[in-house]
PDB file of C-alpha atoms in Angstrom:
ATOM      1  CA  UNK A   1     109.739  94.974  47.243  1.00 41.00           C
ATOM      2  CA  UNK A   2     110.855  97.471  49.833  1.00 44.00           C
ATOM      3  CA  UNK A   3     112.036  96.218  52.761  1.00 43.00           C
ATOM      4  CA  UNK A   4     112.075  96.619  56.547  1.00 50.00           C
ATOM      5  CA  UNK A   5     113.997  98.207  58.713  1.00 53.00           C
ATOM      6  CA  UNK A   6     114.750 101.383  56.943  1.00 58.00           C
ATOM      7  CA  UNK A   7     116.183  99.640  53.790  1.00 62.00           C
ATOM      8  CA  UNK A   8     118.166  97.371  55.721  1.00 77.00           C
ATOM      9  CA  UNK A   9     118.573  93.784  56.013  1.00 85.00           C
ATOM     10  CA  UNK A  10     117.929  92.144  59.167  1.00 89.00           C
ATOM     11  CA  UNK A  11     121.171  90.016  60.864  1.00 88.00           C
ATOM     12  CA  UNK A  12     119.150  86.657  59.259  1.00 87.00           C
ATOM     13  CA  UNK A  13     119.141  87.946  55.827  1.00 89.00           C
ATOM     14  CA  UNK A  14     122.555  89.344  55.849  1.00 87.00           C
ATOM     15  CA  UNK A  15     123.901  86.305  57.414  1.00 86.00           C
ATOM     16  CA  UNK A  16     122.290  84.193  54.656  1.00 87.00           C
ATOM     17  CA  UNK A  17     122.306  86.717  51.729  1.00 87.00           C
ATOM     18  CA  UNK A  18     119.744  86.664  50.864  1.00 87.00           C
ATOM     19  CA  UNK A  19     116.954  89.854  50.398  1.00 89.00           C
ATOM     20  CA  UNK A  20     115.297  91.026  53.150  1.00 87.00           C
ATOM     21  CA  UNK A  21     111.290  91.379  52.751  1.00 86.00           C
ATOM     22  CA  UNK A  22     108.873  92.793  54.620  1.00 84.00           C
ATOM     23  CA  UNK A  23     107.347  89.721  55.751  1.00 85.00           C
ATOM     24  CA  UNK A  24     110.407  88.631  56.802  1.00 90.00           C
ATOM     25  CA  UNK A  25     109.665  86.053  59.549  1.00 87.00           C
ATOM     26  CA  UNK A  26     113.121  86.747  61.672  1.00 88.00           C
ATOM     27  CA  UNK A  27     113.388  90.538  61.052  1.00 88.00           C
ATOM     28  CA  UNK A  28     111.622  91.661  64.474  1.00 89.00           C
ATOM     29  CA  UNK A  29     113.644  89.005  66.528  1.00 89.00           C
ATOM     30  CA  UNK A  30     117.485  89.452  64.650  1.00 90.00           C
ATOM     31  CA  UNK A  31     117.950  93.210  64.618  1.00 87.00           C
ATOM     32  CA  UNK A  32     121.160  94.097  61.883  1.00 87.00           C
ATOM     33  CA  UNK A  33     123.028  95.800  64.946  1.00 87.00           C
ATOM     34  CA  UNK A  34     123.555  92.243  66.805  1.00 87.00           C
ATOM     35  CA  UNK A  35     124.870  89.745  63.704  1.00 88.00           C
ATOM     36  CA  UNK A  36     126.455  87.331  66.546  1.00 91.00           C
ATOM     37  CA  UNK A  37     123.181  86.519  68.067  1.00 90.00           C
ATOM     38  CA  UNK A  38     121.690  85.024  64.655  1.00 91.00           C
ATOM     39  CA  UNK A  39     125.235  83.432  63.987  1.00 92.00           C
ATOM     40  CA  UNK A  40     125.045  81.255  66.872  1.00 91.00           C
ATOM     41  CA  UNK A  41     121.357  80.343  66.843  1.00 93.00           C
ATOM     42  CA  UNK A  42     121.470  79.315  62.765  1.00 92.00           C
ATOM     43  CA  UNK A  43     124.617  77.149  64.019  1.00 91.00           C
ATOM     44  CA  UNK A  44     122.979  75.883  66.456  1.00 91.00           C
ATOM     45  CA  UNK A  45     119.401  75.138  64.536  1.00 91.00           C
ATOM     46  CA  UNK A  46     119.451  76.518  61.095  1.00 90.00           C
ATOM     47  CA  UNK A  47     117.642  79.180  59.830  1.00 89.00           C
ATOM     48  CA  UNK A  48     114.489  76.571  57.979  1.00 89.00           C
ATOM     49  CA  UNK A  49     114.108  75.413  61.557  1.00 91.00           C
ATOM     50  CA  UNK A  50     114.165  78.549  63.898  1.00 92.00           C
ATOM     51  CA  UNK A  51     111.369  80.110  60.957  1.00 91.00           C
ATOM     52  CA  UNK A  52     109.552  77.448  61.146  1.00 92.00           C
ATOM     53  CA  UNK A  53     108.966  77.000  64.742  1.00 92.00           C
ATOM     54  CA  UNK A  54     108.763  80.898  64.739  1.00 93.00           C
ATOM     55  CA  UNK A  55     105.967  80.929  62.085  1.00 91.00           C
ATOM     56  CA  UNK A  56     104.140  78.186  64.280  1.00 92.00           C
ATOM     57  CA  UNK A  57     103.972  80.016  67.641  1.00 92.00           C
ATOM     58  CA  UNK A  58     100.990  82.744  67.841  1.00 93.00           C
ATOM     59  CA  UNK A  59     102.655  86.768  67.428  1.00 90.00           C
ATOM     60  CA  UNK A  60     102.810  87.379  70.808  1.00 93.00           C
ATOM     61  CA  UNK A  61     104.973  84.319  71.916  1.00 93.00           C
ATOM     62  CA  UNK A  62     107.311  84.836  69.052  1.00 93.00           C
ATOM     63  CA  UNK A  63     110.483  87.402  70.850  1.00 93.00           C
ATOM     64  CA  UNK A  64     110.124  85.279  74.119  1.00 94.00           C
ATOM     65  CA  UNK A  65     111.052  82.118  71.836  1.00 93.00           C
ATOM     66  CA  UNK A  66     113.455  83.681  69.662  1.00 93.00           C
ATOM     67  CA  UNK A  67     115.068  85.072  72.849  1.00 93.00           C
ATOM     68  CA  UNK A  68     115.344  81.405  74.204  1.00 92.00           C
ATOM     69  CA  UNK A  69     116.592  79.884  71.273  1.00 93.00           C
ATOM     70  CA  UNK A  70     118.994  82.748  71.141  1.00 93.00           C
ATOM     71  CA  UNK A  71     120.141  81.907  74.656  1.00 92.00           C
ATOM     72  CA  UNK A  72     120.422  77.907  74.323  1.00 91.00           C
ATOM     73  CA  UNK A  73     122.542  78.913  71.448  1.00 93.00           C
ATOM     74  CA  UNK A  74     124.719  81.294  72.623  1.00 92.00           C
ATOM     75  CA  UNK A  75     125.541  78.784  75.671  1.00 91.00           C
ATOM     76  CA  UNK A  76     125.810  75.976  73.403  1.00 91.00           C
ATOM     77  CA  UNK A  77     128.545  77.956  71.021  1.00 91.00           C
ATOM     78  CA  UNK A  78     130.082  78.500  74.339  1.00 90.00           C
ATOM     79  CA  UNK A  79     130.389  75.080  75.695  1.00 89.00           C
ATOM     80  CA  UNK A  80     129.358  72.545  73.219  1.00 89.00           C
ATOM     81  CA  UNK A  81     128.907  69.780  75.983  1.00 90.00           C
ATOM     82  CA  UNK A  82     126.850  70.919  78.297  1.00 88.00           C
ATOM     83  CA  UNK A  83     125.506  74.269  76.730  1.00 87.00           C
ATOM     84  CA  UNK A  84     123.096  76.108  78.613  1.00 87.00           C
ATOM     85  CA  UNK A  85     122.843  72.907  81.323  1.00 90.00           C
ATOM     86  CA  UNK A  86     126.121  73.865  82.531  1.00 89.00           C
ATOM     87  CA  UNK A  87     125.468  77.109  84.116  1.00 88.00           C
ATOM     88  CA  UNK A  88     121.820  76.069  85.274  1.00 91.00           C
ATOM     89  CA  UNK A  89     123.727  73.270  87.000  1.00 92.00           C
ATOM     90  CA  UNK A  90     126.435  75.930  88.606  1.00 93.00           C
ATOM     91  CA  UNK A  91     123.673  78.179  89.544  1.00 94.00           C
ATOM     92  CA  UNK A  92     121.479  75.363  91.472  1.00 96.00           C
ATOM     93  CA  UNK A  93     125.067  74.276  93.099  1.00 96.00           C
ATOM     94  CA  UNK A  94     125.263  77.987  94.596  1.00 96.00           C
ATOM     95  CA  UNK A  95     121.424  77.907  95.992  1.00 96.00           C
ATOM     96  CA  UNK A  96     122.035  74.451  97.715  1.00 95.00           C
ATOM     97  CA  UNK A  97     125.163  75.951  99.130  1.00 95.00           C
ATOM     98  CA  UNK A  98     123.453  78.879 100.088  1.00 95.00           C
ATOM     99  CA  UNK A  99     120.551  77.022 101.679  1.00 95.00           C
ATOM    100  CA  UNK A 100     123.168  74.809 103.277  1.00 93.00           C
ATOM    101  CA  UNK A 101     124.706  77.820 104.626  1.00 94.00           C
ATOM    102  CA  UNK A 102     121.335  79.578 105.911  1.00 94.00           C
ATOM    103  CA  UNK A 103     120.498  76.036 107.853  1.00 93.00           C
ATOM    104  CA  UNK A 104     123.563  76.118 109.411  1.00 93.00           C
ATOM    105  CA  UNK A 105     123.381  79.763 110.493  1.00 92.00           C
ATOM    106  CA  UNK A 106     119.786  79.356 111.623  1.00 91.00           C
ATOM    107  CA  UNK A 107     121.254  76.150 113.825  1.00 90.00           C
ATOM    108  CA  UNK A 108     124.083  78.482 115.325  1.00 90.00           C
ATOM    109  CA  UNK A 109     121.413  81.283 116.050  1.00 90.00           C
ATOM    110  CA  UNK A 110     119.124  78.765 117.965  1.00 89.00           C
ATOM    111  CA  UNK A 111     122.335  77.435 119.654  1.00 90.00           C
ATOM    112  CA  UNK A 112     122.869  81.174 120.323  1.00 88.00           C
ATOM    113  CA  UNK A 113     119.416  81.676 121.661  1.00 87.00           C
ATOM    114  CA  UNK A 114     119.525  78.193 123.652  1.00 88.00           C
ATOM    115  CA  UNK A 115     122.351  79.558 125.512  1.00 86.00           C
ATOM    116  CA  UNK A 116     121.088  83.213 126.091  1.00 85.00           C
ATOM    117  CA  UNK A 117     118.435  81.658 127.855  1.00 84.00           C
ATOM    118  CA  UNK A 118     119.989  79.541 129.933  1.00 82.00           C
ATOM    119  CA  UNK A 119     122.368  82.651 131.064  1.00 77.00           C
ATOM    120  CA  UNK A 120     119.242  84.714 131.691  1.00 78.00           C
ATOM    121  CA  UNK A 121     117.955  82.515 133.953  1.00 77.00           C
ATOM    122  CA  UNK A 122     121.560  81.396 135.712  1.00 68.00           C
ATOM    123  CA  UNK A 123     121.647  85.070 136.792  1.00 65.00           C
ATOM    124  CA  UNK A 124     119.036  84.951 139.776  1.00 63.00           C
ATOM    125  CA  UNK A 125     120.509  81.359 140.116  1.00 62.00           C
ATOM    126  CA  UNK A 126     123.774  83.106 140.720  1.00 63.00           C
ATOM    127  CA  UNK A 127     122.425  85.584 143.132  1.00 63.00           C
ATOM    128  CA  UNK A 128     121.396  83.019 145.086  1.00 62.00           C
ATOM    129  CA  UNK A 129     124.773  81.364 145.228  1.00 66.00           C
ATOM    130  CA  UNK A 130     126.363  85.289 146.364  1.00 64.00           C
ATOM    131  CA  UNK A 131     123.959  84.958 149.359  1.00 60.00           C
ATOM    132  CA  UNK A 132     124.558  81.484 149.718  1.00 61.00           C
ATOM    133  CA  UNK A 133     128.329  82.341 150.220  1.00 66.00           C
ATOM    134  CA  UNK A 134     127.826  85.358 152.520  1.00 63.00           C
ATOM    135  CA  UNK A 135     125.922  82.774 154.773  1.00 57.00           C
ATOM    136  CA  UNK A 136     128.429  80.223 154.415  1.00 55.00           C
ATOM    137  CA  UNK A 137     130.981  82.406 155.492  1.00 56.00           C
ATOM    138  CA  UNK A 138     128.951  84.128 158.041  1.00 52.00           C
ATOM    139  CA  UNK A 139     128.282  81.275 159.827  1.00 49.00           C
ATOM    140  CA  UNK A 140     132.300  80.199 159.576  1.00 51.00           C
ATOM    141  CA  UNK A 141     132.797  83.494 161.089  1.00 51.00           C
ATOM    142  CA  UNK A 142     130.967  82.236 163.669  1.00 50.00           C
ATOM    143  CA  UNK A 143     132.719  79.343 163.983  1.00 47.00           C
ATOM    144  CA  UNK A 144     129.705  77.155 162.821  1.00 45.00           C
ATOM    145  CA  UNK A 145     130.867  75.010 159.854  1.00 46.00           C
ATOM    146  CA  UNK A 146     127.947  74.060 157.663  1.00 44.00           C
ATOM    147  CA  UNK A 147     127.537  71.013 154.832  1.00 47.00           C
ATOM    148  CA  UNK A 148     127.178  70.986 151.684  1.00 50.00           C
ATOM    149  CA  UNK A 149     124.146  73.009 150.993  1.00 44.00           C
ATOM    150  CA  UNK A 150     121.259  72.039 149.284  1.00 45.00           C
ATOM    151  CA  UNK A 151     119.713  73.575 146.292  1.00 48.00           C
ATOM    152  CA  UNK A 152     116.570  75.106 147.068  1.00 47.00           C
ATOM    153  CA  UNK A 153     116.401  78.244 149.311  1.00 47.00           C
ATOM    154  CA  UNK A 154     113.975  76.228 151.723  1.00 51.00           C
ATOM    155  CA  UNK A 155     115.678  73.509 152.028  1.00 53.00           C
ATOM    156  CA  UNK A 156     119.121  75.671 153.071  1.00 49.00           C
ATOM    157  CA  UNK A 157     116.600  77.993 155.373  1.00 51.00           C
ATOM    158  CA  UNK A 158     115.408  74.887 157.671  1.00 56.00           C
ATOM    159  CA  UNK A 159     119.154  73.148 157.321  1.00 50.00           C
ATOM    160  CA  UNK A 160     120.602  76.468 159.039  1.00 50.00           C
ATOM    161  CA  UNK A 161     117.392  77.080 161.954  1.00 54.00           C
ATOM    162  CA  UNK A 162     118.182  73.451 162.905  1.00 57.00           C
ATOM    163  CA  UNK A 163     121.814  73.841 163.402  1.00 51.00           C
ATOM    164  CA  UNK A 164     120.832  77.110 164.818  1.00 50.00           C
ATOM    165  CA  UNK A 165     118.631  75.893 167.589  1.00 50.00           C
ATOM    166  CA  UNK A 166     120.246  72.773 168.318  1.00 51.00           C
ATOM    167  CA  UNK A 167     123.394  75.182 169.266  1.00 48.00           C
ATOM    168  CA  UNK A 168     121.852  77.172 171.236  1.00 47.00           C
ATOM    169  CA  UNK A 169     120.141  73.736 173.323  1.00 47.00           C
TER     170      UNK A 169
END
């Protein structure tokens, strides 16, 4: 019996001593250069099990399972309690912190924008109070001393023609 992988013995076989043949179910998936990564999975399921469920898959779904069960062991050699759950449960921590953080960021920036509008239009608003002023203190200039003035230009406009004409009568 001649076997795969150039006369060698794939990192299943070795591990179990066993003879490598060319049917070998785990030779594509356990390559002899990476012995730790069958170690951890035959710990984790044993080698009946993991060429069992291999041999029941169809060919093509075979390295994406073997590459699973290689993870979820690897993680589970790595922290026996929570395995693989562990850092799935770290990594969803970090995306609701970073959704957390692009909420409040996207609040901030409306804040931002609330307020950029509201100094866009103050600016005519405050042009309005300049002139305001220079009338005011015209008309102190002239010894006329005004109210309070209203808000709207019209309203100030007919305020200062009636204290303007009833002067003058």
């Amino acid at each position: 019996m001649s076997s795969i992988n150039g006369g060698r013995r794939c990192a299943a076989c070795k591990y179990l001593r066993r003879r490598c043949s060319e049917d070998c179910i785990l030779a594509p998936y356990f390559h002899p250069s990476n012995p730790y990564r069958f170690a951890c999975v035959h710990k984790i399921f044993g080698a009946s099990n993991i060429a069992r469920m291999l041999k029941h898959l169809p060919a093509h779904k075979r390295a994406e399972a073997a590459d699973a069960m290689s993870w979820e062991a690897y993680w589970r050699v790595q922290d026996p309690v929570y395995g693989s759950n562990a850092i799935i449960a770290h990594l969803q921590h970090e995306i609701r912190k970073a959704q957390n953080e692009l909420q409040m960021i996207k609040a901030q920036l409306a804040i931002h924008q609330v307020i950029l509008q509201q100094h866009s239009q103050a600016q005519p608003n405050q042009q309005m109070q300049a002139h305001q002023e220079e009338a005011y203190l015209a008309f102190e200039d002239e010894a006329f001393v005004l109210p309070d003035l209203p808000h709207t230009a019209s309203d100030q406009c007919e305020i200062i023609n009636s204290r303007c004409t009833d002067d003058v009568n």
